[in-house]
Amino acid sequence: WDPTKLKNVSFSEDIMKGFKKYKKGELISPAIGGGTANVEFEALTGLTNYFFGPGVLAYNVYIRRNTPSVVSVMNDNGYKTIAVHPYFPQMYNRDKVYNFFGFDKFITENDFNKNTDTKGPYISDDKLVDRILDLLNTGDDPKFIFSVTMQNHDPYIEKYNNVNVKAKSSQLNEEELGILSTYAEGIRDSSNALDKLITSLKKSKTPTLVYFFGDHLPRLGTVEDLRNVYNRLNPESDPAKKELRTYTTPYASWSNYKKTRTFTEPFSPSHIALEVLQDSGVDYPSYFNILKGLEKDNIYLQKSLCKNVDQKNQYFKDYKMIVYDLIMGSQYLTSK
């Protein structure tokens, strides 16, 4: 998430500098303060959490069998598929779900050196980028790599020995400034890591695509006061705009061989799946194209924001059936 969107606060340096040159839009996250797996689910499948019950995590409830995804499509097109998440593999059942999606390999915190690769309690984004570059530079086979960073996860109290980025605001107390400063330092590191990744890839002759996005707004405090900092530093009188703000995260993309799309409206993570498939030129199941039809009226579907969706909209109705078939139904769409 981009904390420079907050009002009445300043930072001691440009923490988004490495990101801004690649920004192509904003996402509407299905989550806030947690629930990363639901954002993953949408981006990897092209499907939505909108039709699931409140609080449901698809990874924990529904993914219990082979499930079509961008991963399985890439497998069918001859790509080696690798997931990288430097945390324990059982979180959100990723060790099982990634197999059901079709990943060839899953790299976890166990594959990093915890003595040299950490910043604070987690594997640093810088070392994560090093691992991604190593994977890309090993072997000649085409690769699809999906990575979930870990360094900037909470807690943000006493996380680092030294915090170099300083947040300044007359509307926050000392503890809150410390939390925001720590989060901002992690965002700076993420931004710089993205820039390092792309700067390295610019030297490659291999056609390459990069998509980078935030999963959700962080818990800047306790669960109980999750939104207090946001409300004080970014007051909004319009309830709809206020709610929209709390689910909006940044999106970037880059390629060394083609122009990637800029989104003029915030969109659901599910649309990233179609971008990946179209941009890479692979053969993919036609049901992914439903996302094109949804763009006019429902470019994002989010339970807290979309209260009055036109239930008779044909694209919406078809999308609901696709989600049901692939996740809960008989997967007729996978039949050939």
XYZ file of C-alpha atoms in Angstrom:
336
model
C 0.000 0.000 0.000
C 1.129 3.586 -0.612
C 1.305 5.580 2.660
C 2.138 8.784 0.790
C -1.595 8.959 0.034
C -2.146 10.024 3.630
C -2.706 13.718 4.268
C -1.092 15.788 7.016
C 1.994 13.588 7.121
C 5.425 13.794 5.539
C 8.287 11.352 5.163
C 12.012 12.008 5.348
C 12.550 10.593 1.849
C 10.647 9.627 -1.296
C 9.658 6.123 -0.269
C 7.801 5.362 -3.544
C 10.562 6.576 -5.862
C 11.470 3.115 -7.163
C 7.832 2.218 -7.796
C 6.342 5.324 -9.399
C 8.099 4.954 -12.750
C 6.342 1.594 -13.300
C 2.885 2.373 -11.887
C 0.012 1.414 -14.201
C -3.032 1.691 -11.986
C -4.678 0.672 -8.730
C -6.378 -2.457 -7.447
C -9.479 -2.865 -5.328
C -8.468 -5.449 -2.768
C -10.983 -7.943 -1.373
C -9.241 -7.604 2.006
C -7.998 -5.114 4.588
C -5.468 -5.672 7.359
C -5.021 -9.355 6.446
C -6.262 -12.073 4.109
C -3.486 -11.958 1.528
C -4.534 -15.371 0.226
C -7.804 -14.003 -1.139
C -5.888 -11.479 -3.236
C -3.622 -14.278 -4.465
C -6.639 -16.388 -5.308
C -8.068 -13.728 -7.599
C -4.779 -12.914 -9.334
C -3.874 -16.560 -9.933
C -7.281 -17.825 -11.065
C -9.008 -14.842 -12.672
C -11.960 -15.616 -10.404
C -13.484 -13.603 -7.553
C -14.185 -13.937 -3.835
C -17.370 -11.913 -4.306
C -19.625 -14.969 -4.487
C -18.215 -16.611 -1.347
C -19.598 -16.164 2.156
C -18.366 -13.414 4.500
C -14.900 -14.064 5.892
C -14.313 -17.119 3.705
C -10.727 -17.773 2.611
C -10.868 -19.784 -0.595
C -7.492 -21.390 0.122
C -8.761 -22.754 3.433
C -12.298 -23.706 2.442
C -12.547 -24.584 -1.245
C -9.227 -25.475 -2.859
C -9.112 -29.222 -2.201
C -8.557 -30.527 -5.736
C -6.749 -29.586 -8.929
C -8.021 -26.131 -9.825
C -7.497 -24.316 -13.156
C -5.329 -21.229 -12.834
C -2.782 -19.096 -14.640
C -0.271 -21.610 -13.295
C -1.875 -24.623 -14.958
C -2.235 -22.657 -18.205
C 1.452 -21.805 -18.130
C 2.258 -25.455 -17.472
C 0.241 -26.421 -20.542
C 2.251 -23.913 -22.572
C 5.615 -25.383 -21.573
C 6.584 -23.022 -18.772
C 8.312 -24.065 -15.561
C 6.159 -22.670 -12.763
C 7.634 -21.585 -9.446
C 6.084 -20.038 -6.325
C 8.306 -18.095 -3.931
C 7.101 -17.031 -0.497
C 9.743 -16.697 2.245
C 7.501 -17.713 5.113
C 6.376 -21.040 6.497
C 4.703 -23.067 3.724
C 1.620 -24.145 5.684
C 0.311 -20.571 6.030
C -3.085 -20.377 4.297
C -2.519 -23.997 3.171
C -0.172 -22.719 0.459
C 1.827 -25.961 0.534
C -1.301 -27.802 -0.631
C -3.030 -25.094 -2.680
C 0.019 -24.370 -4.817
C 0.113 -28.055 -5.764
C -3.557 -27.932 -6.729
C -2.862 -24.874 -8.899
C -0.048 -26.754 -10.614
C 3.175 -25.133 -9.415
C 6.235 -27.243 -10.200
C 8.151 -25.893 -7.209
C 7.490 -23.934 -4.017
C 10.372 -22.008 -2.435
C 9.758 -21.062 1.222
C 11.648 -19.500 4.125
C 13.356 -22.860 4.567
C 15.239 -22.211 1.323
C 16.758 -18.929 2.559
C 19.563 -18.252 5.041
C 17.898 -16.733 8.092
C 21.255 -15.472 9.392
C 22.084 -13.389 6.317
C 18.835 -12.891 4.368
C 16.614 -11.140 6.902
C 15.726 -7.570 7.742
C 13.898 -7.547 11.027
C 12.114 -10.853 11.653
C 11.486 -11.712 7.978
C 13.390 -12.442 4.764
C 14.160 -9.112 3.105
C 12.647 -8.040 -0.204
C 16.166 -7.413 -1.495
C 17.196 -11.041 -0.928
C 13.897 -12.205 -2.401
C 14.671 -10.313 -5.612
C 18.122 -11.905 -5.674
C 16.467 -15.335 -5.544
C 14.053 -14.454 -8.358
C 16.937 -13.273 -10.546
C 18.846 -16.478 -9.800
C 15.837 -18.528 -10.873
C 15.446 -16.551 -14.090
C 19.117 -16.944 -14.915
C 19.134 -20.708 -14.356
C 18.316 -22.861 -17.387
C 16.839 -21.908 -20.728
C 13.231 -23.004 -20.200
C 10.561 -20.270 -19.993
C 9.469 -19.564 -16.427
C 6.415 -18.241 -14.639
C 7.355 -17.049 -11.157
C 4.771 -15.959 -8.603
C 6.258 -14.341 -5.514
C 4.704 -13.059 -2.300
C 7.008 -10.796 -0.287
C 7.258 -10.982 3.491
C 9.565 -8.266 4.831
C 6.920 -5.590 5.320
C 4.395 -7.735 7.156
C 3.346 -6.516 10.600
C 4.031 -6.073 13.467
C 5.519 -2.597 13.038
C 6.492 -2.000 16.678
C 10.186 -2.542 17.511
C 10.609 -4.401 14.241
C 14.011 -3.030 13.167
C 17.033 -2.056 15.256
C 17.179 1.235 13.373
C 14.481 2.938 11.311
C 15.923 5.354 8.781
C 12.655 6.616 7.292
C 10.915 9.107 9.555
C 7.230 9.988 9.397
C 6.206 13.397 10.704
C 2.682 14.463 11.658
C 1.201 16.627 14.375
C -1.867 14.375 14.440
C -0.130 11.171 15.533
C 1.383 10.236 18.882
C 4.911 8.889 19.248
C 3.913 5.226 19.040
C 1.808 5.808 15.926
C 4.626 7.728 14.265
C 6.938 4.826 15.040
C 4.516 2.347 13.466
C 4.051 4.480 10.354
C 7.804 5.112 10.031
C 8.542 1.387 10.235
C 5.895 0.596 7.639
C 7.205 3.375 5.371
C 10.725 1.987 5.578
C 9.445 -1.391 4.434
C 7.583 0.243 1.553
C 10.763 2.061 0.534
C 12.606 -1.259 0.586
C 9.872 -2.922 -1.496
C 9.927 -0.045 -3.953
C 13.705 -0.221 -4.255
C 13.614 -4.002 -4.638
C 11.156 -3.706 -7.538
C 13.426 -1.157 -9.186
C 16.423 -3.449 -8.648
C 14.554 -6.355 -10.232
C 13.503 -4.414 -13.319
C 16.860 -2.653 -13.705
C 18.500 -6.091 -13.773
C 15.943 -7.453 -16.228
C 16.537 -4.560 -18.607
C 19.902 -6.158 -19.375
C 18.268 -9.432 -20.425
C 17.491 -10.344 -24.034
C 14.814 -12.788 -22.908
C 11.268 -11.443 -23.416
C 10.094 -10.674 -19.899
C 6.951 -9.406 -18.174
C 6.675 -8.138 -14.594
C 3.476 -7.475 -12.621
C 3.678 -6.031 -9.126
C 0.790 -5.183 -6.791
C -0.155 -4.535 -3.181
C -2.390 -7.008 -1.402
C -4.189 -4.826 1.152
C -3.881 -1.900 3.546
C -1.871 -2.815 6.649
C -2.830 -2.899 10.314
C -1.254 0.327 11.489
C -1.869 -0.486 15.141
C -4.084 -3.107 16.732
C -7.026 -4.830 15.083
C -9.355 -2.643 17.172
C -7.886 0.649 15.964
C -7.078 -0.490 12.435
C -8.596 2.545 10.733
C -7.898 5.296 13.265
C -4.630 6.388 11.667
C -6.235 6.395 8.222
C -9.253 8.362 9.379
C -7.191 11.036 11.107
C -4.641 11.462 8.325
C -6.954 11.128 5.360
C -10.395 12.350 6.426
C -13.117 11.932 3.845
C -16.674 13.197 4.288
C -18.096 11.071 1.468
C -18.675 7.569 2.953
C -18.406 5.866 -0.452
C -15.053 7.484 -1.242
C -13.852 6.749 2.283
C -14.662 3.059 1.913
C -13.122 2.909 -1.562
C -9.919 4.426 -0.203
C -9.531 1.705 2.401
C -9.355 -1.026 -0.235
C -7.186 0.631 -2.896
C -3.621 -0.613 -3.462
C -1.000 0.199 -6.136
C -0.357 -1.790 -9.308
C 2.656 -1.710 -11.633
C 3.745 -3.598 -14.725
C 6.733 -3.589 -17.061
C 8.054 -5.454 -20.081
C 11.266 -5.350 -22.097
C 9.521 -6.182 -25.379
C 6.017 -4.688 -25.383
C 3.883 -1.986 -23.854
C 1.832 -3.148 -20.901
C -1.596 -1.775 -20.174
C -2.366 1.259 -18.028
C -5.665 0.983 -16.134
C -7.585 4.234 -15.778
C -9.992 2.795 -13.187
C -9.306 0.702 -10.082
C -9.862 -2.982 -10.820
C -10.059 -6.379 -9.144
C -6.889 -8.503 -8.853
C -8.619 -11.117 -11.022
C -7.968 -8.959 -14.088
C -4.219 -9.438 -13.611
C -4.690 -13.067 -14.656
C -6.013 -12.040 -18.056
C -3.259 -9.444 -18.485
C -0.616 -12.112 -17.877
C -2.191 -14.534 -20.329
C -2.780 -11.997 -23.075
C 0.578 -10.263 -22.757
C 2.521 -13.523 -22.787
C 0.727 -14.758 -25.914
C -0.018 -18.226 -24.548
C -3.033 -20.340 -25.438
C -5.573 -20.085 -22.626
C -9.153 -21.238 -21.914
C -11.729 -18.864 -23.352
C -13.590 -18.444 -20.043
C -10.872 -16.020 -18.917
C -12.260 -13.605 -21.521
C -15.298 -13.030 -19.306
C -13.095 -10.462 -17.579
C -13.176 -8.315 -20.717
C -16.968 -8.243 -20.611
C -17.030 -7.378 -16.919
C -14.909 -4.272 -17.417
C -17.728 -1.974 -18.508
C -19.987 -2.402 -15.488
C -18.071 -4.477 -12.944
C -14.328 -3.935 -13.363
C -14.140 -4.677 -9.665
C -16.345 -6.865 -7.504
C -15.860 -6.332 -3.792
C -18.323 -7.203 -1.055
C -17.947 -4.014 0.978
C -18.079 -1.733 -2.051
C -20.462 -3.388 -4.511
C -23.824 -3.417 -2.747
C -26.069 -2.843 -5.762
C -24.682 -4.987 -8.560
C -27.090 -5.561 -11.439
C -27.897 -9.227 -10.907
C -29.330 -9.441 -14.430
C -26.138 -8.310 -16.109
C -25.250 -11.225 -18.410
C -21.510 -11.000 -17.821
C -22.103 -10.997 -14.070
C -24.407 -14.022 -14.316
C -21.964 -15.926 -16.524
C -19.052 -15.085 -14.228
C -20.972 -16.416 -11.231
C -21.551 -19.707 -13.056
C -17.874 -19.939 -14.051
C -16.769 -19.428 -10.438
C -19.253 -22.007 -9.201
C -18.266 -24.597 -11.799
C -14.514 -24.322 -11.277
C -14.440 -23.929 -7.494
C -17.500 -25.767 -6.154
C -19.012 -27.545 -9.127
C -18.064 -30.336 -11.533
C -15.480 -28.312 -13.487
C -17.255 -28.814 -16.800
C -15.166 -25.976 -18.186
C -12.072 -28.131 -17.959
C -13.549 -30.804 -20.235
C -12.053 -31.025 -23.717
